[in-house]
Coordinates of C-alpha atoms and ligand atoms in Angstrom, one line a residue:
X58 CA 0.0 0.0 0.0
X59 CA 0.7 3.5 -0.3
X60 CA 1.4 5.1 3.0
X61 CA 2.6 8.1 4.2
X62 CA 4.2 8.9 7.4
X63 CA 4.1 12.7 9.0
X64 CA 6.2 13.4 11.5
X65 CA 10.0 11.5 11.7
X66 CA 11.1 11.3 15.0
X67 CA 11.4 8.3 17.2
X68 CA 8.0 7.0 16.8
X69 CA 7.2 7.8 12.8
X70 CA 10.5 6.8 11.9
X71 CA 10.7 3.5 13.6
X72 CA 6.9 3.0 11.7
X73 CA 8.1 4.1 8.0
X74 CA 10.8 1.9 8.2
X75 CA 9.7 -1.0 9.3
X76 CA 6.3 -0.5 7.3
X77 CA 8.6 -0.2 4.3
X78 CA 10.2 -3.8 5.5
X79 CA 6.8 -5.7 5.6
X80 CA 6.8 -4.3 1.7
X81 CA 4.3 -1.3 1.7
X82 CA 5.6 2.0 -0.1
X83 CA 6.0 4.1 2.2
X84 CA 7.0 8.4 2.4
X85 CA 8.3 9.9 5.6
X86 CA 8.1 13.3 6.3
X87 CA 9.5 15.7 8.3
X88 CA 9.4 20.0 8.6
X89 CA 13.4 19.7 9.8
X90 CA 14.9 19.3 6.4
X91 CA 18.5 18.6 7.8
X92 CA 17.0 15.7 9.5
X93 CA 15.8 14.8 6.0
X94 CA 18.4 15.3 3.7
X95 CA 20.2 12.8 7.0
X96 CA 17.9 10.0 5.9
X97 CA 17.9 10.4 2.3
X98 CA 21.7 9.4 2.5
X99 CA 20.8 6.5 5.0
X100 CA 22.2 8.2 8.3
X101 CA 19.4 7.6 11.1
X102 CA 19.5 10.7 13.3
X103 CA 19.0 8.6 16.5
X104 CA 20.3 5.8 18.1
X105 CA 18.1 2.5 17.9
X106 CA 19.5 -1.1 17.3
X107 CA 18.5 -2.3 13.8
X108 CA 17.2 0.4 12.3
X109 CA 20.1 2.2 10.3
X110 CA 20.5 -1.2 8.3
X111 CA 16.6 -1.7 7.2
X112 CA 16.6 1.9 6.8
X113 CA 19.1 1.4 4.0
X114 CA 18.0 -1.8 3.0
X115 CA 14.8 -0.2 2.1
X116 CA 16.2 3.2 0.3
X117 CA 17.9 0.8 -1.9
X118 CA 14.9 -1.3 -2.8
X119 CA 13.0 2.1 -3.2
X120 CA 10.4 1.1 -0.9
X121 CA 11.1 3.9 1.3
X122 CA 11.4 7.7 0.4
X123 CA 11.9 11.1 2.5
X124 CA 10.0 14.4 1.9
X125 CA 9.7 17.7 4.0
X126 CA 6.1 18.4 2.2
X127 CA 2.8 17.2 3.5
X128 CA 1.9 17.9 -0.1
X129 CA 4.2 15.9 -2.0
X130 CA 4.2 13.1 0.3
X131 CA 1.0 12.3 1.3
X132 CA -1.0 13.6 -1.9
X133 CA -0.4 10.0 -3.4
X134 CA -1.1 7.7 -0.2
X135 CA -3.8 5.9 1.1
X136 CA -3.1 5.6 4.2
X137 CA -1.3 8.5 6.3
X138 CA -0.2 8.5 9.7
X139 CA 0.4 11.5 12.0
X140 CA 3.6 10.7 14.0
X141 CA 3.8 14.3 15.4
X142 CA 5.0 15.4 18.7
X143 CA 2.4 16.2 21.6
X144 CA 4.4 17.6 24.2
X145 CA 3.1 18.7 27.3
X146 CA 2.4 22.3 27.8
X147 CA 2.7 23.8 31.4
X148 CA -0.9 22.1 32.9
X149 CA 0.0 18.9 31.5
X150 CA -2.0 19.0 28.8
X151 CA -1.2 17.4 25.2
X152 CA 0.1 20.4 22.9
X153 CA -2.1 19.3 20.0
X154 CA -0.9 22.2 17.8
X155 CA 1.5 20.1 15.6
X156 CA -1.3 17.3 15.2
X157 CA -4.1 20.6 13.5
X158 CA -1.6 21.7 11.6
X159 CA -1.2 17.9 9.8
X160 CA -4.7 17.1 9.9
X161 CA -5.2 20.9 8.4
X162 CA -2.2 20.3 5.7
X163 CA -3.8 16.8 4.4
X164 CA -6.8 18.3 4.4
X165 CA -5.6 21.2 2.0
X166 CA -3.7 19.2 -0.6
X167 CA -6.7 16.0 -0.8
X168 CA -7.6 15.1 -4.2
X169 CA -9.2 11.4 -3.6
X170 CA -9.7 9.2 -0.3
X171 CA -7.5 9.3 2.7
X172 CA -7.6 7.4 5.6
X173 CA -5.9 9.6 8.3
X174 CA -4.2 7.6 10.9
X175 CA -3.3 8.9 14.5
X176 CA -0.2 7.5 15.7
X177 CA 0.8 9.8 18.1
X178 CA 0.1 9.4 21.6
X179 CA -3.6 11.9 22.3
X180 CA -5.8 12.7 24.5
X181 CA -9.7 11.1 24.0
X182 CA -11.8 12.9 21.7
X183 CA -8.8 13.6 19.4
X184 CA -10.0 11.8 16.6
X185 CA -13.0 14.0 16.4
X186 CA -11.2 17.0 16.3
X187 CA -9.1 15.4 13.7
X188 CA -11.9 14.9 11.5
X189 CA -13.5 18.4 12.0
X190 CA -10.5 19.8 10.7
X191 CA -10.1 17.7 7.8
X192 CA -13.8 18.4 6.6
X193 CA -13.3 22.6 7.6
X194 CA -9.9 22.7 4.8
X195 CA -11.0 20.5 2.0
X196 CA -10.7 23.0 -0.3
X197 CA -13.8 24.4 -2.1
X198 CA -13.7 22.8 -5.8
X199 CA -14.5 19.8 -3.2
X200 CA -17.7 20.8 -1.8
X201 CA -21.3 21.6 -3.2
X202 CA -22.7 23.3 -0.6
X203 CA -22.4 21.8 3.2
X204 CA -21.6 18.1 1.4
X205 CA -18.2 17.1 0.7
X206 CA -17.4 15.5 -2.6
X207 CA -14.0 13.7 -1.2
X208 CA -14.6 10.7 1.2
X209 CA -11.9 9.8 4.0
X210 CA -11.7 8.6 7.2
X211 CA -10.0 8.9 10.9
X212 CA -8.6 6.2 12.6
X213 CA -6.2 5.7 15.9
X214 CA -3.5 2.9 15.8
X215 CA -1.5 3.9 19.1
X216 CA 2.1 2.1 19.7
X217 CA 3.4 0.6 22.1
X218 CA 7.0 0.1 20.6
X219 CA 9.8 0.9 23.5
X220 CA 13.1 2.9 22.8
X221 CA 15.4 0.6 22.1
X222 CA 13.8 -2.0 21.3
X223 CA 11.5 -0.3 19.2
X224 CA 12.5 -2.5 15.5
X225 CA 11.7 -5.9 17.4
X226 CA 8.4 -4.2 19.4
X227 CA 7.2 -3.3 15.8
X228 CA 7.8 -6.3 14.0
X229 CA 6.4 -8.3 17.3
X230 CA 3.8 -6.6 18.7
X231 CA 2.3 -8.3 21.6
X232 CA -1.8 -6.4 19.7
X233 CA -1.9 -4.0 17.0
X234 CA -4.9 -1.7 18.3
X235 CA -7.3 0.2 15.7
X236 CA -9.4 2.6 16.5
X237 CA -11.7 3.0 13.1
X238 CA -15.6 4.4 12.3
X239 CA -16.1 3.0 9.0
X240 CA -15.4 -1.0 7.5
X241 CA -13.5 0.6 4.7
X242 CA -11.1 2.2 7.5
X243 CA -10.9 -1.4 9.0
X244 CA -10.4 -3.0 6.4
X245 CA -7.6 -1.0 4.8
X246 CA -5.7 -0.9 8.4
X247 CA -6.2 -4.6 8.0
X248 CA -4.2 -4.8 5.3
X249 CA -1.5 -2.5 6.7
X250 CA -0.5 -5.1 9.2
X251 CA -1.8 -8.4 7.4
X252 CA 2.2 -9.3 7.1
X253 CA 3.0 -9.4 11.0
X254 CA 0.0 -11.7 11.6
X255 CA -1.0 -9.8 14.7
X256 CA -3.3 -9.9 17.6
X257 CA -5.9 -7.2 16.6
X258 CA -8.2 -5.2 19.1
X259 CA -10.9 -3.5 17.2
X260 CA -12.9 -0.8 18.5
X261 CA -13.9 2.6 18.2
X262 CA -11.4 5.6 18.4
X263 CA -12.4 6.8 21.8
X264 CA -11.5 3.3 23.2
X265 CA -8.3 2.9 21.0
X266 CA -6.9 6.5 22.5
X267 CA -8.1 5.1 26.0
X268 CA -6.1 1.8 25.6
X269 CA -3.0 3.6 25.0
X270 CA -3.7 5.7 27.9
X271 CA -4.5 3.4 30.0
X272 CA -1.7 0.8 29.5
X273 CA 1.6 3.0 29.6
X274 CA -0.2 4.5 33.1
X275 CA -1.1 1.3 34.1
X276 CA 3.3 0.8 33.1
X277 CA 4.2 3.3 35.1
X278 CA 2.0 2.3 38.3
X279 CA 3.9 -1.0 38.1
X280 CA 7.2 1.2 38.7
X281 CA 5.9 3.3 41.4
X282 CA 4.2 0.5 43.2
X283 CA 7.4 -1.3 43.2
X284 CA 9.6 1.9 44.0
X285 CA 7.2 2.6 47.2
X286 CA 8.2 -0.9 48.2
X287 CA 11.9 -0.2 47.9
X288 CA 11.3 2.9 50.4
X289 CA 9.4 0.3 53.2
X290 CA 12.5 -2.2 52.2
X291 CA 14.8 0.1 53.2
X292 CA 13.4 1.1 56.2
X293 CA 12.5 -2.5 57.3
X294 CA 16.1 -4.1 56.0
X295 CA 14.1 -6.1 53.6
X296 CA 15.1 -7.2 49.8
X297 CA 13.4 -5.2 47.2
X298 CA 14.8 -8.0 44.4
X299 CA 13.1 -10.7 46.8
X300 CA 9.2 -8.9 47.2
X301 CA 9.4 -8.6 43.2
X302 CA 10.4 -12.1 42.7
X303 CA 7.9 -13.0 44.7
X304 CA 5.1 -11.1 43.4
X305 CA 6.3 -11.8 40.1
X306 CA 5.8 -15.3 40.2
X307 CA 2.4 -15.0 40.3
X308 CA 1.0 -15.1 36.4
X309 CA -1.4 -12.7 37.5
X310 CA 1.0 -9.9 38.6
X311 CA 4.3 -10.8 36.2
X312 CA 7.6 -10.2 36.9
X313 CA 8.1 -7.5 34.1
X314 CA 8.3 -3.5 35.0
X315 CA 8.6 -4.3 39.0
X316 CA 12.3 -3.1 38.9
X317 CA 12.8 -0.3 41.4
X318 CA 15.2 2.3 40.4
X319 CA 15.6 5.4 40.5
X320 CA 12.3 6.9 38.9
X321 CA 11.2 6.3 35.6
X322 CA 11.7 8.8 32.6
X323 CA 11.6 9.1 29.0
X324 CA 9.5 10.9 26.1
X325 CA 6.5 8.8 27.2
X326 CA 5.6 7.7 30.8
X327 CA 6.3 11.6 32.3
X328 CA 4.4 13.0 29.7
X329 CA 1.1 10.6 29.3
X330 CA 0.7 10.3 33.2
X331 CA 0.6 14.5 33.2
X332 CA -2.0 14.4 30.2
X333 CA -4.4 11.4 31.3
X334 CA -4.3 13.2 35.1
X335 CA -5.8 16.2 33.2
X336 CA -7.8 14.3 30.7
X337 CA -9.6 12.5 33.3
X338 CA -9.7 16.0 35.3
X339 CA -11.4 17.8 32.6
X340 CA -13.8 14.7 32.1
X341 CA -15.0 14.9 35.1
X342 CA -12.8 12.2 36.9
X343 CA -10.0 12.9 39.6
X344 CA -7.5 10.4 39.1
X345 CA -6.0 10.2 42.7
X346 CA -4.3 7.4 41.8
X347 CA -2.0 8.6 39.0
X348 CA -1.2 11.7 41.0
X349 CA 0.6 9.2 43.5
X350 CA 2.5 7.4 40.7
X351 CA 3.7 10.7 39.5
X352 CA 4.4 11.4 43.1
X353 CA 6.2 8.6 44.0
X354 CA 8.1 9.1 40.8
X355 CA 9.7 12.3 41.8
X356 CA 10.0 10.9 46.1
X357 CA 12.3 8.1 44.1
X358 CA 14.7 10.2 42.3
X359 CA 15.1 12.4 45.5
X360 CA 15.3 9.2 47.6
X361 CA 18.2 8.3 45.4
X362 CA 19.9 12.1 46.2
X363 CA 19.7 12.0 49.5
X364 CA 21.0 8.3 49.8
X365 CA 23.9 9.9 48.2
X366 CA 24.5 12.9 50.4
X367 CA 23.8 11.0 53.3
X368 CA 26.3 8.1 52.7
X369 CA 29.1 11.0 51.3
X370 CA 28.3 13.2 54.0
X371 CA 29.9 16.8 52.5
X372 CA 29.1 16.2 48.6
X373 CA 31.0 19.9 47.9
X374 CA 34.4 19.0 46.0
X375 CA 33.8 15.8 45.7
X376 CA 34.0 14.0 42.3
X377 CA 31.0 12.0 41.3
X378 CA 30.9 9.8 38.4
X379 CA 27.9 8.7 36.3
X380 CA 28.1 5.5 34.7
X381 CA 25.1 6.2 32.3
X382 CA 23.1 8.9 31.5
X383 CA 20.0 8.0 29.5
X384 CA 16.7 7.1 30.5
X385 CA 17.5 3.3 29.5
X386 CA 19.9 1.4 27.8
X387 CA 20.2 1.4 24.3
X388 CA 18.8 5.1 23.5
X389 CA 20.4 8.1 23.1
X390 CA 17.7 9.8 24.7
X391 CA 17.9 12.1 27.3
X392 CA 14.2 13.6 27.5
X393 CA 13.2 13.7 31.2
X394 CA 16.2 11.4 31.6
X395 CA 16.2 11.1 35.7
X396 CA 20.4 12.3 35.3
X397 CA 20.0 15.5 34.4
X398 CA 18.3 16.2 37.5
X399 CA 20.8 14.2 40.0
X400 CA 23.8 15.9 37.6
X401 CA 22.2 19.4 38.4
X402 CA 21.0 18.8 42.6
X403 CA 24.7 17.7 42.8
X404 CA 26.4 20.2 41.7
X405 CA 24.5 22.7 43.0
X406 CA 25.9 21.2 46.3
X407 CA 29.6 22.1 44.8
X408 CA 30.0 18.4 43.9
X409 CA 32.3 18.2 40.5
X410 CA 30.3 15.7 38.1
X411 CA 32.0 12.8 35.3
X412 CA 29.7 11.1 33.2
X413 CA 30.3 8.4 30.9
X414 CA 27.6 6.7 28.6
X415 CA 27.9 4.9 25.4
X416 CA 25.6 7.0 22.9
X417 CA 23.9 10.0 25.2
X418 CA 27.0 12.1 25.9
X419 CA 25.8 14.4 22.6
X420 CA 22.7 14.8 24.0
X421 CA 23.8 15.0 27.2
X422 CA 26.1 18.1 26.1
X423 CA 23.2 20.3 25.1
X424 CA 21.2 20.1 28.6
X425 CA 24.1 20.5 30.9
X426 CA 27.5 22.3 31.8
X427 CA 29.9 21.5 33.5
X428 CA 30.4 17.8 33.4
X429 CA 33.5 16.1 32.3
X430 CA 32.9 13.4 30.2
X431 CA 35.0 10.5 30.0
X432 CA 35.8 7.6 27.2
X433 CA 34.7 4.3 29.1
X434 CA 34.1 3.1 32.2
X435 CA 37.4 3.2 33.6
X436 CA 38.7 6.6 32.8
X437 CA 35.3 7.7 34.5
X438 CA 36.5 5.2 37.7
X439 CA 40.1 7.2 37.7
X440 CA 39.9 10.0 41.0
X441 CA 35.8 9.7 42.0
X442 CA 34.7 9.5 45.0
X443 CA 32.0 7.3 44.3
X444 CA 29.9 6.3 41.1
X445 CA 26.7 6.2 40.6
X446 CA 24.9 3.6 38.5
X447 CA 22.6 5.8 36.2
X448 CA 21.4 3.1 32.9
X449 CA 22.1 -0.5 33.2
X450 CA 24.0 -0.3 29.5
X451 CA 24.8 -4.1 28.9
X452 CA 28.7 -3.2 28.8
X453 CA 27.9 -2.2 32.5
X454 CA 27.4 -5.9 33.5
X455 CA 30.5 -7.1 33.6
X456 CA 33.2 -4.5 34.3
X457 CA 36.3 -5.3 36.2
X458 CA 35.6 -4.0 39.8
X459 CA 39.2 -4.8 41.0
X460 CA 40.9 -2.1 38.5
X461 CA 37.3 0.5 39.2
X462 CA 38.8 -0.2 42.9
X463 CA 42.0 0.7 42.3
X464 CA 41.2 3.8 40.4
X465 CA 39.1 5.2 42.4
X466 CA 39.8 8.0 45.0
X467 CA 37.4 5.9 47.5
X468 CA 35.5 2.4 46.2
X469 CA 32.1 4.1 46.6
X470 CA 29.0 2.5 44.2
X471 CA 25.5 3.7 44.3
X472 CA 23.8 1.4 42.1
X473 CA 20.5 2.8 41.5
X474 CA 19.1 -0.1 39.4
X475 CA 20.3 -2.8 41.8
X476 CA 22.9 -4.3 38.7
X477 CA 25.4 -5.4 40.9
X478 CA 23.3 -6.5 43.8
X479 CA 24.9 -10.4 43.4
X480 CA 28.2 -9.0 42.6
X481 CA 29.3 -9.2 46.6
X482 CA 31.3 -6.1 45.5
X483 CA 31.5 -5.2 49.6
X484 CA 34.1 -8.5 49.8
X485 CA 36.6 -6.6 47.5
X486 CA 36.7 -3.4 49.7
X487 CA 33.4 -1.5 48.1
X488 CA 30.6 0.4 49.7
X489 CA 27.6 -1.0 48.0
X490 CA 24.3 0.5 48.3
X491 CA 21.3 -0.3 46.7
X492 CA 18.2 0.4 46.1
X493 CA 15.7 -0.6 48.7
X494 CA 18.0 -3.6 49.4
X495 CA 19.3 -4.4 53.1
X496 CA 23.0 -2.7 54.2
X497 CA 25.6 -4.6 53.4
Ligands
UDX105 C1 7.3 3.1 27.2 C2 6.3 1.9 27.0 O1 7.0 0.7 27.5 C3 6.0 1.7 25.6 O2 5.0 0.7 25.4 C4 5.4 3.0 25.0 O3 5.1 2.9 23.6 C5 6.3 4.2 25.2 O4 6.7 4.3 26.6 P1 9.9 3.6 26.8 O5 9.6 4.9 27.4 O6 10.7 3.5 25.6 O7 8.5 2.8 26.5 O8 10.7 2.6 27.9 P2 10.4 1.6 29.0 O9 11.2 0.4 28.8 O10 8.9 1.4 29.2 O11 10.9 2.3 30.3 C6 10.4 3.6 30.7 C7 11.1 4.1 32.0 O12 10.8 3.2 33.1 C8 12.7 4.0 32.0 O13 13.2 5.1 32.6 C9 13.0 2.7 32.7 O14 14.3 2.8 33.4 C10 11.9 2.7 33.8 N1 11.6 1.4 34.3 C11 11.1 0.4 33.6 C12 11.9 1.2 35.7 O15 12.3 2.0 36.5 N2 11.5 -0.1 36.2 C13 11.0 -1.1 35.4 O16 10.8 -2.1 36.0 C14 10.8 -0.8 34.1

């Protein structure tokens, strides 16, 4: 099928690409040309395993082709998602501004049947909206009066693909959700995803917006839930790692997204926990509940602080390194990346700050000053005071704790995503701490 994809960043691209792979022809488009011109020679402006090689892969086979017009792009698809950023504004509301100026945009250069696809993450109702736009720009040789002589539809497809593993998520999905009004819309959406054989939940666009809602809150409840745990743990000198596996074992909870840490982050959680506490708000609906995940969400990161200044006692002049800086492993991605706020409490207490981190120094760069960055895990080690464990990279599994000893000012590790916690680094001179795990 024809399909056009607006909007290229983490979400549309990741959908072009691989919609390109399961051998529809596929446009992606994008306002920032250099981010454009970047993909038209094959360089992927973000780092995500597997992508840069279907990404070429499917240039060379011409199945998939770059634009910065809405125009010129979408004019000859079918299908077109909206891939568009909805960031939140100050009340924690969706900014829907970029989403009416697609929906307005398609609308303007129609000339047969669209089906217009939301893809971004919205708020309820959105769909509507959507539609009401479309109809309100097709231009006039397409109307007689109030009736519109081009037909097209609205649908919601949410994703659920995570950073870095967003290429397996997509070609995997545990449900592909549509959202649709119309049989034609169905069917076509159908036919979008006939090649990964999915699981399909059909319903109406309300409930598709709601399910993607619903589950990346219902995500990030998980965390929290398990984060509060780690505070009780700590005071009661019980194992965090031991109440998960516990709880986990039981099919009905699952051990998945019951890691405690040090507060969850990222383009998604942060944001759709704000919007669906003020979508339910303006609905009518108070959702106490998610104002406590959020809650506990910020109490964890400054648990994780004042672990830290407790254990180091005077933080001023001391050097601090941070073995990881994104949100995760495997992303460059540094939006709401809990770091940046631990990098800017600590050295607002005088504290001088390394960082190391395989692919989010870059990013990392344009949010703070200040920090010395350093080329692996050992030149980070060399004259710190203590490390923190930020991102549980996979290079971070196995590192040689003997020569981090010997390098450091002090053997001091703050592990803040338990990694180490069967590593028994305390027998070969460290101070271990953890996170809601018993002293050792
Ligand atoms: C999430 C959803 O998983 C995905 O379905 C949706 O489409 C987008 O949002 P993502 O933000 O890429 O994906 O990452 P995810 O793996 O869900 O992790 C989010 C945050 O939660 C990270 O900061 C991670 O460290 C944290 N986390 C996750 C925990 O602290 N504990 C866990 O047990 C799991």
């Amino acid at each position: 099928m024809e399909i056009a994809i607006v909007g290229s960043g983490y979400v549309g691209l990741v959908t072009g690409v691989c919609l390109a792979e399961i051998g529809h022809d596929v446009t992606c488009i994008d306002v920032d040309k250099t981010k454009i011109n970047k993909l038209k020679k094959g360089l992927v402006p973000i780092y995500e395993p597997g992508l840069d090689k279907l990404l070429v892969k499917n240039i060379n086979n011409k199945r998939l082709k770059f634009s910065y017009s809405i125009k010129d792009g979408a004019q000859k698809a079918t299908a077109i998602f909206i891939a568009v950023g909805t960031p939140s504004k100050k009340n924690g509301d969706a900014d829907l501004t970029y989403v009416e100026n697609v929906a307005r945009e398609i609308a303007e250069s129609m000339t047969d049947y669209k089906l217009v696809i939301e893809k971004s993450t919205v708020p309820a109702e959105t769909g509507k909206k959507v539609a009401q736009t479309i109809r309100k720009y097709i231009p006039k040789k397409y109307r007689q009066g109030n009736k519109l002589l081009l037909d097209f539809d609205v649908a919601s497809n949410p994703e659920f693909l995570r950073e870095g593993s967003a290429v397996e998520d997509f070609m995997n999905p545990d449900r592909v959700v549509i959202g649709v009004e119309s049989k034609r819309a169905e069917k076509l959406l159908r036919e979008i995803y006939k090649p990964l054989k999915p699981k399909m939940v059909v319903t109406n666009i309300n409930s598709a917006e709601l399910i993607k809602h619903a589950s990346n809150s219902f995500l990030a409840t998980k965390i929290s839930f398990i984060n509060a745990i780690s505070q009780i743990c700590t005071i009661l000198e019980a194992d965090v790692l031991k109440v998960a596996e516990g709880m986990g074992y039981d099919r009905r909870i699952g051990r998945q997204f019951l890691n405690a840490g040090i507060g969850y982050g990222g383009s998604c959680f942060p944001k759709d926990v704000d919007a669906f506490i003020r979508l339910s708000e303006k609905s009518g609906y108070k959702f106490h509940l998610l104002e406590q995940v959020r809650e506990i969400n910020e109490q964890q990161k400054d648990a994780f602080l004042k672990l830290i200044e407790d254990k180091m006692w005077i933080v001023k002049n001391k050097t601090i390194g941070l073995l990881g800086l994104a949100f995760k492993p495997n992303t460059d991605d540094m939006r709401n990346a809990p770091s940046i706020d631990l990098i800017r409490a600590l050295q607002k207490e005088g504290a001088q700050i390394k960082a190391y981190d395989p692919e989010a120094v870059e990013n990392t760069r344009k949010m703070v000053e200040g920090v010395t960055f350093s080329k692996d895990p050992y030149a980070l080690a060399k004259g710190c005071d203590c490390l923190l464990l930020v991102t549980e990279w996979e290079e971070f599994h196995d590192l040689n704790f003997e020569k981090i000893r010997d390098l450091m000012n002090h053997p001091v590790i703050f592990d803040g995503r338990n990694l180490y916690h069967d590593k028994k680094l305390d027998k070969i001179g460290f101070e271990y701490y953890g996170i809601g795990r018993p002293a050792v």
